[in-house]
Amino acid sequence: MVFTKIFGQIFSSANYFKFFWLVLIYLNIGSLVAQTNFVIDYVPKDTKPSDILYLTGTFNNWKPADVNYKFTRKTDGTYELRNKFFNGSWISYKITKGSWPTVEVKNDGTPLTVRKHSFNNAIEETLILQVAGWSDTFNEQTKPQKVAIVLTEIPRNTPPNSSIYICGNFNGWVPGDQRYKMKQLANGNFQIEVPVYTAPLEYKFTRGNWLTVEGNSYGRPIPNRILGSKEISLNQPIKNRITYWEDQSYGIFNPYTLLLILTALQGFFLIFIINSSRNNNKWANQALSVLIFIISFTLISRVVIYDRVIYTDYPRLSLLTDLVFFLYGPIFLIYIERLLQHSKKSFQAYWPHFIPFIIQIALYITFSFNPTHTFIEQNLFQSLESPPYAFYEVIVLLALVFNIWYWFRIKGKIKMYFRNIEVNYSTDQNIKYLNVIMMVLGVCLVLWTVIVLVDIYSTYSNYPINYTANLLIDTLWAVFSVVVYLLGYFAIKQPEIFRMAVVEVEESTPEENRSQINTGELKELKQALHLKMIQEQVYLNPELSLPELAEKMDTNVHTLSKTINAGYSKNFRDFVNYYRIQDFIERAQDQKYKNQTYLAIALAVGFNSKSSFNRSFKKVTDKSPREYFNNLKTD
């Protein structure tokens, strides 16, 4: 009930999130149970009436002669396989005559890349297929060059008696093709010869299906292995080693994803913390809660796509991580304006800032209407040369520029606030954490820029650097997650920063800056001001502000500010802290305070933090407190 109330408050002023949730529901369409009919209306002329045709694929672990997927030959010469149900949203498949040596090929005898089909459970589908040729027909005609592939090492956790397969563009990427089951030699190595129909030769190792393909330690796909024309022409065995299997690695729960999961959970908990108590920052914390929710949600989405099974069934979930592209900057800006400028404008008032996000959602929904297998291919085999990915790259580039612009705009607002606060207030505000967060976000933008440059270089060069790009992307998300950890750290160490109201400062107008004080008036004001500081010791008030002191002086803020600037060549904060430091020095040498620490004395003379005191002491004396008093002893 408490959580419902909190999240209701968070999103009550953000109606656009209703649209966000509709998109989420759309992208989470479950696995389909599809009924499909397959009809082959053309086969090669050399196909005998006695030949039996089979459907093989991911649904039967690539068994080439599965009686459950046997075609029936009709009197009109067509072949039919009716009323087959498939679990999942898509399949990969091929047609055989009962064995892998008789699998279908292109009309020139070269391997046919596996067929793919995405299902639509709204209707019963019928797929019309044509077979251009059979592999056994071309075996005698085509004698491609062959290259020996040697596997010298496999992971220690490889299940006993596992069969190792190689697949690639030489067999249409069938992962369980019995023709390419590797033979184990007496020395423990595995070896096989594969044909080279085209260069470069691309391949991967599996244990019979894509769930057991080689991968990295975190269970993520690795780039295809590639042999160029130069390597192939050497006619020497190509040695390889497998470090990890995808299904035998850490999987979805690994050190990297656990970091993201813990960050997201901390983010959700932090939302509860900063909204569960009365505070003067309600409007700012509301925007901050939305910001933390978006970060946490995208981190969880990032984790989900690390599992091959989840990704295969729900590939469109990968788009959820991109929702932060055009949301983070505007919402962070809203938070800063509500925090520093006490703005109470609703989220709707900022609607122009969210136009890029709305356009992105519209484009992504259109993009996600592509068949599931096509969607996955465009994600896994990304290339700037393909229109869909080129469109995605444009979005990434625009998002980078978009966020850099917001970073500088927000940085400017924070910098202006700190500059004006020194003119109006004598103590620091507890919002230095903003500078730390801006620094982390700056690192993220630098990493993002490097990723874009690496991607462009990889696209237009002959040196694939997918591993480097993936490492940089993972690093970017890890650094991005630090924002939530920082907010959590400050929420625990300095919880008051999320409860106390941040002071509002005003900039002086050009007319006020140009106004002058005559010499006689300046002298009188300086004398009165000095007496006020010495006799009444108003500097002892840690919350002393320029307006408050002007009221005590029976003058206006701008006249007092001019007096301090012109008469002492200091801003308001440095002027007040000068008197605090003088008082501190006197007390530190007084026997009456000998049992008190420097920090206790500093707080007693009006400082509100150790860092503020040390900074001011160094500014006034050009020494640290310890150095200053050690010098006094030696003198």
XYZ file of C-alpha atoms in Angstrom:
635
model
C 0.000 0.000 0.000
C 2.837 2.338 0.869
C 4.632 1.565 -2.398
C 1.424 2.108 -4.362
C 0.996 5.520 -2.794
C 4.604 6.507 -3.432
C 4.652 5.438 -7.059
C 1.275 7.089 -7.524
C 2.835 10.354 -6.351
C 5.862 9.838 -8.563
C 3.932 9.379 -11.770
C 0.908 11.555 -11.029
C 2.583 14.442 -12.858
C 4.029 12.327 -15.664
C 1.140 11.121 -17.819
C 3.466 10.303 -20.659
C 4.480 7.240 -18.645
C 1.098 5.727 -19.490
C 2.340 5.585 -23.042
C 5.610 4.131 -21.749
C 3.785 1.267 -20.045
C 1.730 0.539 -23.156
C 4.974 0.185 -25.078
C 6.303 -2.149 -22.377
C 3.244 -4.363 -22.627
C 3.578 -4.443 -26.410
C 7.236 -5.445 -26.246
C 6.479 -8.228 -23.763
C 4.193 -10.252 -25.993
C 4.628 -13.828 -24.840
C 5.726 -16.902 -26.751
C 3.408 -17.920 -29.493
C 1.942 -21.337 -30.156
C 1.609 -21.274 -33.913
C -0.184 -23.644 -36.285
C 1.517 -23.757 -39.662
C 1.232 -25.708 -42.922
C 4.245 -26.201 -45.205
C 3.751 -26.774 -48.924
C 6.611 -27.434 -51.388
C 5.352 -26.624 -54.856
C 8.671 -27.034 -56.687
C 11.521 -29.515 -56.375
C 14.475 -30.199 -58.725
C 13.779 -32.419 -61.718
C 16.156 -35.064 -60.431
C 13.954 -35.591 -57.350
C 12.639 -39.163 -57.487
C 9.004 -39.940 -56.657
C 10.311 -42.359 -54.071
C 12.320 -39.674 -52.273
C 10.920 -38.761 -48.879
C 11.287 -35.123 -47.838
C 11.662 -33.960 -44.257
C 11.543 -30.668 -42.387
C 14.379 -30.212 -39.892
C 15.276 -27.285 -37.679
C 15.422 -25.772 -34.217
C 12.117 -27.420 -33.280
C 13.548 -30.980 -33.514
C 17.215 -30.293 -32.746
C 18.088 -30.520 -36.457
C 17.260 -34.193 -36.939
C 17.352 -34.635 -40.740
C 14.951 -37.617 -40.869
C 12.374 -36.956 -38.160
C 9.205 -38.932 -39.006
C 7.158 -36.328 -37.126
C 8.127 -33.789 -39.766
C 7.800 -35.906 -42.913
C 6.187 -34.372 -45.993
C 3.379 -36.147 -47.799
C 3.655 -36.250 -51.595
C 0.411 -35.272 -53.336
C -0.833 -36.501 -56.702
C -0.098 -33.110 -58.271
C 3.601 -33.448 -57.398
C 3.547 -31.045 -54.450
C 4.638 -31.946 -50.930
C 2.645 -31.038 -47.841
C 3.219 -31.009 -44.080
C 0.014 -29.948 -42.318
C -1.071 -28.738 -38.909
C 2.277 -28.441 -37.227
C 2.395 -26.555 -33.962
C 5.495 -24.700 -32.822
C 6.258 -23.181 -29.436
C 8.066 -19.905 -29.703
C 7.916 -16.866 -31.886
C 10.128 -18.090 -34.733
C 12.017 -21.092 -36.125
C 15.048 -21.870 -38.297
C 14.678 -24.805 -40.673
C 15.765 -26.607 -43.847
C 14.457 -29.382 -46.091
C 16.303 -32.685 -46.534
C 15.800 -36.036 -48.224
C 16.506 -37.819 -44.943
C 20.180 -37.044 -44.320
C 22.540 -34.097 -44.226
C 24.348 -35.117 -47.450
C 20.979 -34.686 -49.167
C 20.063 -31.301 -47.664
C 18.714 -28.578 -49.949
C 21.189 -26.134 -51.535
C 21.115 -23.201 -53.938
C 20.748 -23.821 -57.671
C 24.540 -23.540 -58.106
C 25.229 -26.135 -55.407
C 26.466 -23.693 -52.758
C 25.016 -23.930 -49.239
C 21.645 -22.370 -48.559
C 21.498 -20.295 -45.399
C 18.935 -21.693 -42.982
C 15.380 -20.636 -43.680
C 13.665 -18.641 -40.948
C 10.053 -17.846 -40.212
C 8.315 -15.777 -37.562
C 4.841 -16.877 -36.551
C 1.565 -15.050 -36.314
C -0.785 -16.765 -33.884
C -3.745 -14.741 -35.105
C -4.174 -16.902 -38.186
C -3.350 -20.388 -39.458
C -0.453 -19.940 -41.844
C 0.574 -21.787 -44.992
C 4.148 -21.412 -46.225
C 4.797 -22.054 -49.918
C 8.365 -23.278 -50.477
C 10.584 -24.148 -53.443
C 13.698 -26.325 -53.402
C 16.394 -25.208 -55.866
C 18.702 -28.207 -55.556
C 19.938 -31.131 -53.459
C 23.403 -31.364 -52.042
C 24.021 -34.954 -53.197
C 23.317 -33.956 -56.804
C 26.109 -31.370 -56.764
C 28.625 -33.373 -54.703
C 30.256 -34.793 -57.800
C 30.073 -31.558 -59.762
C 31.477 -29.113 -57.202
C 34.836 -29.734 -55.613
C 35.546 -26.652 -53.487
C 38.840 -26.070 -51.754
C 38.922 -27.441 -48.242
C 40.626 -26.163 -45.110
C 41.462 -28.158 -41.987
C 40.115 -26.754 -38.730
C 41.776 -27.991 -35.542
C 40.392 -27.472 -32.056
C 43.234 -27.729 -29.532
C 41.384 -26.831 -26.345
C 37.824 -26.933 -25.042
C 36.449 -25.673 -21.691
C 37.052 -27.936 -18.690
C 33.362 -27.914 -17.843
C 32.395 -29.405 -21.226
C 29.960 -32.263 -20.472
C 31.572 -35.712 -20.919
C 31.176 -37.428 -24.310
C 29.911 -34.195 -25.886
C 29.928 -33.997 -29.672
C 31.599 -30.888 -31.078
C 30.218 -29.401 -34.290
C 31.379 -26.624 -36.535
C 28.936 -24.494 -38.512
C 29.290 -21.482 -40.742
C 28.677 -20.020 -44.140
C 29.916 -23.309 -45.667
C 26.769 -25.152 -44.465
C 24.247 -22.360 -44.150
C 24.852 -22.041 -40.381
C 23.194 -25.304 -39.340
C 24.513 -25.911 -35.785
C 23.878 -29.685 -35.631
C 24.929 -30.744 -39.128
C 26.208 -34.334 -38.812
C 28.521 -33.793 -41.791
C 30.500 -31.352 -39.692
C 30.764 -33.256 -36.446
C 34.437 -32.967 -35.463
C 36.554 -36.064 -34.933
C 38.590 -36.407 -31.768
C 42.208 -37.383 -32.353
C 44.457 -39.517 -30.166
C 46.147 -36.398 -28.731
C 42.777 -35.022 -27.564
C 42.449 -32.447 -30.313
C 39.392 -32.218 -32.571
C 39.741 -31.859 -36.334
C 37.637 -31.592 -39.482
C 37.907 -30.355 -43.046
C 35.346 -27.830 -44.250
C 34.714 -26.625 -47.801
C 35.349 -23.032 -48.778
C 32.651 -21.803 -51.145
C 33.394 -18.132 -50.591
C 35.937 -16.002 -48.756
C 36.085 -15.014 -46.019
C 35.158 -18.251 -44.305
C 33.020 -17.591 -41.211
C 32.332 -20.206 -38.565
C 31.607 -21.052 -34.928
C 31.739 -24.137 -32.726
C 28.681 -25.660 -31.029
C 27.635 -28.815 -29.221
C 24.712 -29.318 -31.587
C 22.476 -26.255 -31.207
C 22.619 -22.517 -30.647
C 22.040 -22.823 -26.901
C 25.361 -24.643 -26.637
C 27.394 -22.364 -28.902
C 30.763 -21.018 -27.798
C 30.553 -17.678 -25.972
C 32.309 -15.475 -23.457
C 32.528 -15.875 -19.690
C 29.295 -13.947 -19.139
C 27.291 -16.113 -21.512
C 27.202 -13.493 -24.234
C 27.719 -14.249 -27.959
C 31.160 -13.743 -29.418
C 31.844 -12.548 -32.977
C 32.086 -15.119 -35.764
C 35.510 -16.606 -36.351
C 36.799 -15.384 -39.730
C 39.413 -16.761 -42.121
C 40.486 -14.484 -44.937
C 41.701 -15.487 -48.389
C 45.345 -15.224 -47.314
C 44.931 -17.678 -44.435
C 42.905 -20.100 -46.530
C 45.484 -20.130 -49.350
C 48.243 -21.344 -47.016
C 46.652 -24.817 -46.932
C 47.683 -25.275 -43.316
C 45.530 -26.462 -40.417
C 43.865 -23.563 -38.616
C 44.204 -23.974 -34.850
C 41.438 -22.780 -32.526
C 40.566 -22.978 -28.844
C 37.248 -22.537 -27.047
C 37.313 -20.664 -23.754
C 33.632 -20.861 -22.737
C 30.332 -22.388 -23.795
C 27.363 -20.062 -23.525
C 25.293 -22.539 -21.527
C 28.210 -23.456 -19.236
C 29.276 -19.899 -18.400
C 27.957 -17.616 -15.703
C 24.795 -17.045 -17.721
C 22.348 -14.326 -16.798
C 23.724 -14.143 -13.246
C 27.355 -13.112 -13.468
C 29.437 -10.433 -11.700
C 28.521 -7.815 -14.293
C 24.769 -8.457 -14.317
C 24.686 -8.822 -10.532
C 26.152 -5.318 -10.328
C 23.341 -4.020 -12.528
C 20.683 -5.971 -10.596
C 21.913 -4.715 -7.205
C 22.034 -1.182 -8.576
C 18.457 -1.428 -9.839
C 17.216 -2.849 -6.527
C 19.002 -0.092 -4.648
C 17.368 2.410 -6.984
C 13.869 1.106 -6.224
C 14.658 1.137 -2.497
C 16.062 4.661 -2.758
C 12.810 5.854 -4.339
C 10.991 4.595 -1.263
C 13.489 6.249 1.121
C 13.419 9.732 -0.387
C 9.617 9.751 -0.615
C 8.741 8.119 2.708
C 9.355 11.072 5.038
C 8.227 14.653 5.197
C 10.626 16.970 3.451
C 10.879 20.386 1.874
C 12.085 19.018 -1.443
C 8.907 17.225 -2.487
C 8.824 18.571 -6.036
C 12.532 18.008 -6.646
C 12.436 14.516 -5.110
C 9.474 13.630 -7.291
C 11.543 14.331 -10.419
C 14.521 12.545 -8.858
C 12.356 9.480 -8.218
C 11.295 9.341 -11.870
C 14.943 9.662 -12.878
C 16.049 6.827 -10.572
C 13.163 4.649 -11.751
C 14.173 5.078 -15.390
C 17.798 4.211 -14.606
C 16.822 1.152 -12.544
C 14.311 -0.057 -15.125
C 16.768 0.193 -18.015
C 19.437 -1.611 -15.976
C 17.040 -4.513 -15.354
C 16.201 -4.541 -19.080
C 19.903 -4.677 -19.845
C 20.263 -7.747 -17.614
C 17.329 -9.564 -19.223
C 18.873 -9.589 -22.693
C 21.940 -11.395 -21.328
C 20.004 -14.657 -21.376
C 19.864 -16.280 -24.825
C 16.542 -18.047 -24.160
C 14.851 -14.845 -22.986
C 16.370 -12.862 -25.816
C 15.295 -15.439 -28.405
C 11.691 -15.445 -27.162
C 11.476 -11.729 -26.341
C 14.089 -9.960 -28.514
C 12.168 -6.692 -28.534
C 12.957 -6.303 -24.844
C 16.384 -5.155 -26.001
C 14.759 -1.906 -27.169
C 13.806 -1.030 -23.591
C 17.400 -0.178 -22.722
C 17.314 2.564 -25.355
C 14.378 4.373 -23.742
C 16.869 6.219 -21.543
C 18.409 7.882 -24.624
C 15.970 10.790 -24.805
C 14.512 10.636 -21.296
C 17.472 11.060 -18.985
C 18.537 14.563 -20.037
C 15.104 16.251 -19.854
C 14.141 14.641 -16.527
C 17.526 15.477 -14.989
C 16.980 19.076 -16.132
C 13.547 19.106 -14.477
C 15.137 17.836 -11.257
C 17.830 20.529 -11.323
C 15.347 23.329 -11.972
C 13.026 22.086 -9.225
C 15.948 21.719 -6.812
C 17.902 24.905 -7.494
C 15.255 27.257 -8.845
C 12.291 25.973 -6.820
C 10.415 25.443 -10.074
C 6.983 23.875 -9.643
C 6.196 23.379 -13.280
C 4.602 20.018 -13.982
C 6.124 17.435 -16.326
C 3.543 18.414 -18.943
C 4.964 21.935 -18.995
C 8.213 20.472 -20.311
C 6.535 18.533 -23.140
C 8.737 20.004 -25.935
C 11.746 18.353 -24.262
C 10.112 14.947 -24.754
C 9.390 15.275 -28.472
C 12.556 13.307 -29.407
C 11.499 10.537 -26.992
C 8.024 10.337 -28.521
C 9.518 10.196 -32.032
C 11.922 7.467 -30.895
C 9.068 5.381 -29.486
C 7.053 5.755 -32.694
C 10.036 4.681 -34.812
C 10.873 1.754 -32.534
C 7.306 0.476 -32.616
C 7.407 0.603 -36.418
C 10.792 -1.131 -36.389
C 9.530 -3.850 -34.023
C 6.782 -4.847 -36.475
C 9.487 -6.648 -38.475
C 9.330 -10.456 -38.207
C 11.014 -11.688 -35.054
C 13.840 -13.485 -36.848
C 14.519 -10.408 -38.975
C 14.555 -8.245 -35.860
C 17.117 -10.549 -34.202
C 19.330 -10.657 -37.273
C 19.381 -6.893 -37.515
C 20.408 -6.710 -33.862
C 23.027 -9.463 -33.899
C 24.549 -8.743 -37.310
C 24.511 -4.979 -37.125
C 25.917 -3.112 -40.071
C 25.748 0.498 -41.079
C 25.295 -0.729 -44.632
C 21.847 -2.153 -43.846
C 19.045 0.444 -43.757
C 17.468 -0.637 -40.425
C 20.745 -0.481 -38.546
C 21.823 2.703 -40.290
C 18.580 4.185 -38.977
C 19.415 2.890 -35.491
C 22.915 4.370 -35.676
C 21.449 7.757 -36.562
C 19.288 7.566 -33.437
C 22.328 6.671 -31.304
C 24.329 9.552 -32.744
C 21.462 12.030 -32.272
C 20.955 10.754 -28.721
C 24.643 11.333 -27.972
C 24.486 14.929 -29.232
C 21.175 15.391 -27.385
C 22.658 14.265 -24.061
C 25.866 16.270 -24.487
C 23.749 19.388 -24.998
C 21.729 18.663 -21.860
C 24.907 17.937 -19.892
C 26.346 21.358 -20.686
C 23.007 23.072 -20.030
C 22.625 21.392 -16.631
C 26.293 21.988 -15.802
C 25.781 25.667 -16.546
C 22.797 25.873 -14.198
C 24.727 24.179 -11.390
C 27.766 26.392 -11.941
C 25.600 29.530 -11.952
C 23.913 28.409 -8.744
C 27.191 27.871 -6.908
C 28.534 31.193 -8.133
C 25.456 33.056 -6.945
C 25.242 31.163 -3.667
C 28.664 32.509 -2.655
C 27.366 36.002 -3.238
C 24.268 35.488 -1.104
C 25.032 32.879 1.564
C 27.895 32.409 4.009
C 27.901 28.597 4.141
C 27.937 25.754 1.667
C 24.755 24.053 0.550
C 24.733 20.251 0.738
C 24.421 19.746 -2.990
C 28.050 19.129 -3.901
C 26.926 15.625 -4.848
C 25.597 17.146 -8.067
C 29.143 17.861 -9.196
C 30.117 14.243 -8.555
C 27.123 12.973 -10.530
C 27.898 15.362 -13.388
C 31.459 14.051 -13.447
C 30.204 10.436 -13.707
C 27.778 11.395 -16.463
C 30.610 13.187 -18.243
C 32.638 9.957 -18.189
C 29.604 8.140 -19.641
C 29.378 10.624 -22.489
C 33.089 10.225 -23.242
C 32.698 6.426 -23.325
C 29.611 6.781 -25.512
C 31.554 8.969 -27.949
C 34.377 6.419 -28.094
C 31.858 3.619 -28.770
C 30.371 5.533 -31.698
C 33.841 6.199 -33.129
C 34.850 2.536 -32.692
C 31.633 1.446 -34.401
C 32.233 3.748 -37.356
C 35.843 2.572 -37.632
C 34.778 -1.085 -37.512
C 32.190 -0.551 -40.228
C 34.540 1.063 -42.717
C 37.649 -1.005 -41.990
C 38.556 -4.638 -42.543
C 39.289 -5.193 -38.871
C 36.215 -6.264 -36.885
C 36.452 -5.054 -33.295
C 33.144 -6.317 -31.932
C 34.793 -7.481 -28.713
C 36.197 -4.011 -28.026
C 32.837 -2.383 -28.767
C 30.964 -4.812 -26.501
C 33.499 -4.283 -23.704
C 33.094 -0.512 -23.994
C 29.297 -0.830 -23.957
C 29.380 -2.993 -20.825
C 31.767 -0.506 -19.215
C 29.444 2.361 -20.105
C 26.476 0.681 -18.414
C 28.574 -0.160 -15.348
C 29.695 3.474 -15.024
C 26.139 4.673 -15.622
C 24.934 2.474 -12.743
C 27.335 4.344 -10.424
C 24.871 7.272 -10.452
C 22.393 5.260 -8.385
C 25.131 4.086 -6.019
C 26.223 7.685 -5.490
C 22.691 8.805 -4.744
C 22.321 5.902 -2.329
C 25.620 6.775 -0.660
C 24.635 10.390 -0.143
C 21.149 9.366 0.986
C 22.740 7.327 3.785
C 25.643 9.618 4.664
C 23.816 12.935 4.246
C 20.071 12.184 4.288
C 19.334 15.834 4.969
C 20.172 16.758 1.375
C 16.959 15.046 0.247
C 14.866 16.689 2.984
C 16.083 20.249 3.499
C 15.023 22.979 1.142
C 17.795 24.344 -1.035
C 17.991 28.121 -0.889
C 16.841 30.113 -3.867
C 19.262 32.694 -5.219
C 18.689 35.596 -7.530
C 21.062 37.130 -10.014
C 21.569 40.852 -9.887
C 20.469 42.841 -12.900
C 22.943 44.748 -15.122
C 21.550 48.066 -13.815
C 22.255 46.993 -10.249
C 25.766 45.875 -11.152
C 26.516 49.273 -12.728
C 25.242 51.285 -9.763
C 28.032 52.911 -7.737
C 28.460 54.036 -4.096
C 30.202 57.328 -3.426
C 33.385 57.332 -1.320
C 31.843 58.913 1.765
C 28.905 56.533 1.881
C 31.209 53.572 1.269
C 33.420 54.563 4.233
C 30.440 54.896 6.579
C 28.942 51.582 5.490
C 32.280 49.820 5.922
C 32.693 51.131 9.438
C 29.124 50.178 10.393
C 29.541 46.760 8.851
C 32.789 46.110 10.710
C 31.196 47.054 14.015
C 28.231 44.813 13.308
C 30.558 41.876 12.687
C 32.803 42.563 15.720
C 30.267 43.631 18.322
C 27.279 41.470 17.462
C 29.286 38.612 15.944
C 26.562 37.905 13.428
C 28.993 35.606 11.579
C 28.416 32.982 14.293
C 25.114 32.168 12.580
C 25.895 29.334 10.117
C 22.826 30.278 8.055
C 23.728 33.962 7.755
C 22.679 35.331 4.383
C 23.161 38.584 2.533
C 19.465 39.545 2.828
C 19.514 38.838 6.574
C 22.637 40.938 7.131
C 21.232 43.762 4.974
C 18.142 43.802 7.178
C 20.310 44.026 10.299
C 22.247 46.863 8.686
C 18.991 48.643 7.773
C 19.990 48.785 4.114
C 19.169 46.897 0.925
C 20.852 43.803 -0.443
C 22.449 45.453 -3.457
C 23.963 48.328 -1.477
C 25.437 45.914 1.053
C 26.771 43.692 -1.720
C 28.439 46.696 -3.378
C 29.951 47.735 -0.045
C 31.532 44.315 0.456
C 32.703 44.014 -3.153
C 34.125 47.539 -3.440
C 35.275 48.017 0.146
C 36.848 44.618 0.806
C 37.333 43.144 -2.703
C 35.552 40.006 -1.542
C 32.246 38.292 -2.154
C 29.800 37.905 0.723
C 30.930 34.411 1.742
C 34.647 35.221 1.799
C 33.924 38.392 3.780
C 31.988 36.550 6.504
C 34.434 33.651 6.601
C 37.324 36.065 7.155
C 35.795 37.068 10.508
C 35.090 33.436 11.339
C 38.736 32.502 10.694
C 39.989 35.376 12.860
C 37.705 34.270 15.686
C 38.810 30.669 15.199
C 42.512 31.611 15.494
C 41.861 33.515 18.718
C 39.869 30.676 20.254
C 42.372 28.006 19.161
C 45.096 29.842 21.104
C 42.905 30.448 24.156
C 43.448 27.986 27.024
C 39.703 27.963 27.594
C 39.265 25.958 24.347
C 42.332 23.699 24.682
C 40.167 20.573 25.160
C 38.178 21.185 21.989
C 39.114 19.926 18.536
C 39.702 22.253 15.623
C 36.460 21.047 14.066
C 34.449 21.796 17.217
C 35.846 25.317 17.329
C 35.211 25.772 13.612
C 31.570 24.778 14.029
C 31.288 27.129 17.008
C 32.418 30.139 14.965
C 29.835 29.546 12.234
C 31.216 26.971 9.780
C 28.842 24.170 8.856
C 31.345 21.578 7.625
C 34.971 20.547 7.926
C 35.599 20.942 4.196
C 34.186 24.482 4.178
C 36.370 25.431 7.155
C 39.567 23.960 5.684
C 38.949 25.643 2.361
C 38.315 29.041 3.957
C 41.281 28.768 6.353
C 43.603 27.988 3.450
C 42.177 30.924 1.504
C 42.710 33.408 4.349
C 46.074 32.223 5.732
C 47.492 30.321 2.750
C 48.122 27.427 5.153
C 46.265 24.520 6.663
C 45.265 24.896 10.354
C 47.965 22.436 11.425
C 50.669 24.179 9.379
C 49.585 27.588 10.659
C 49.781 26.723 14.354
C 52.983 24.686 13.965
C 54.606 27.776 12.458
C 53.418 29.847 15.417
C 55.095 27.424 17.832
C 58.421 27.538 15.998
C 58.318 31.329 15.855
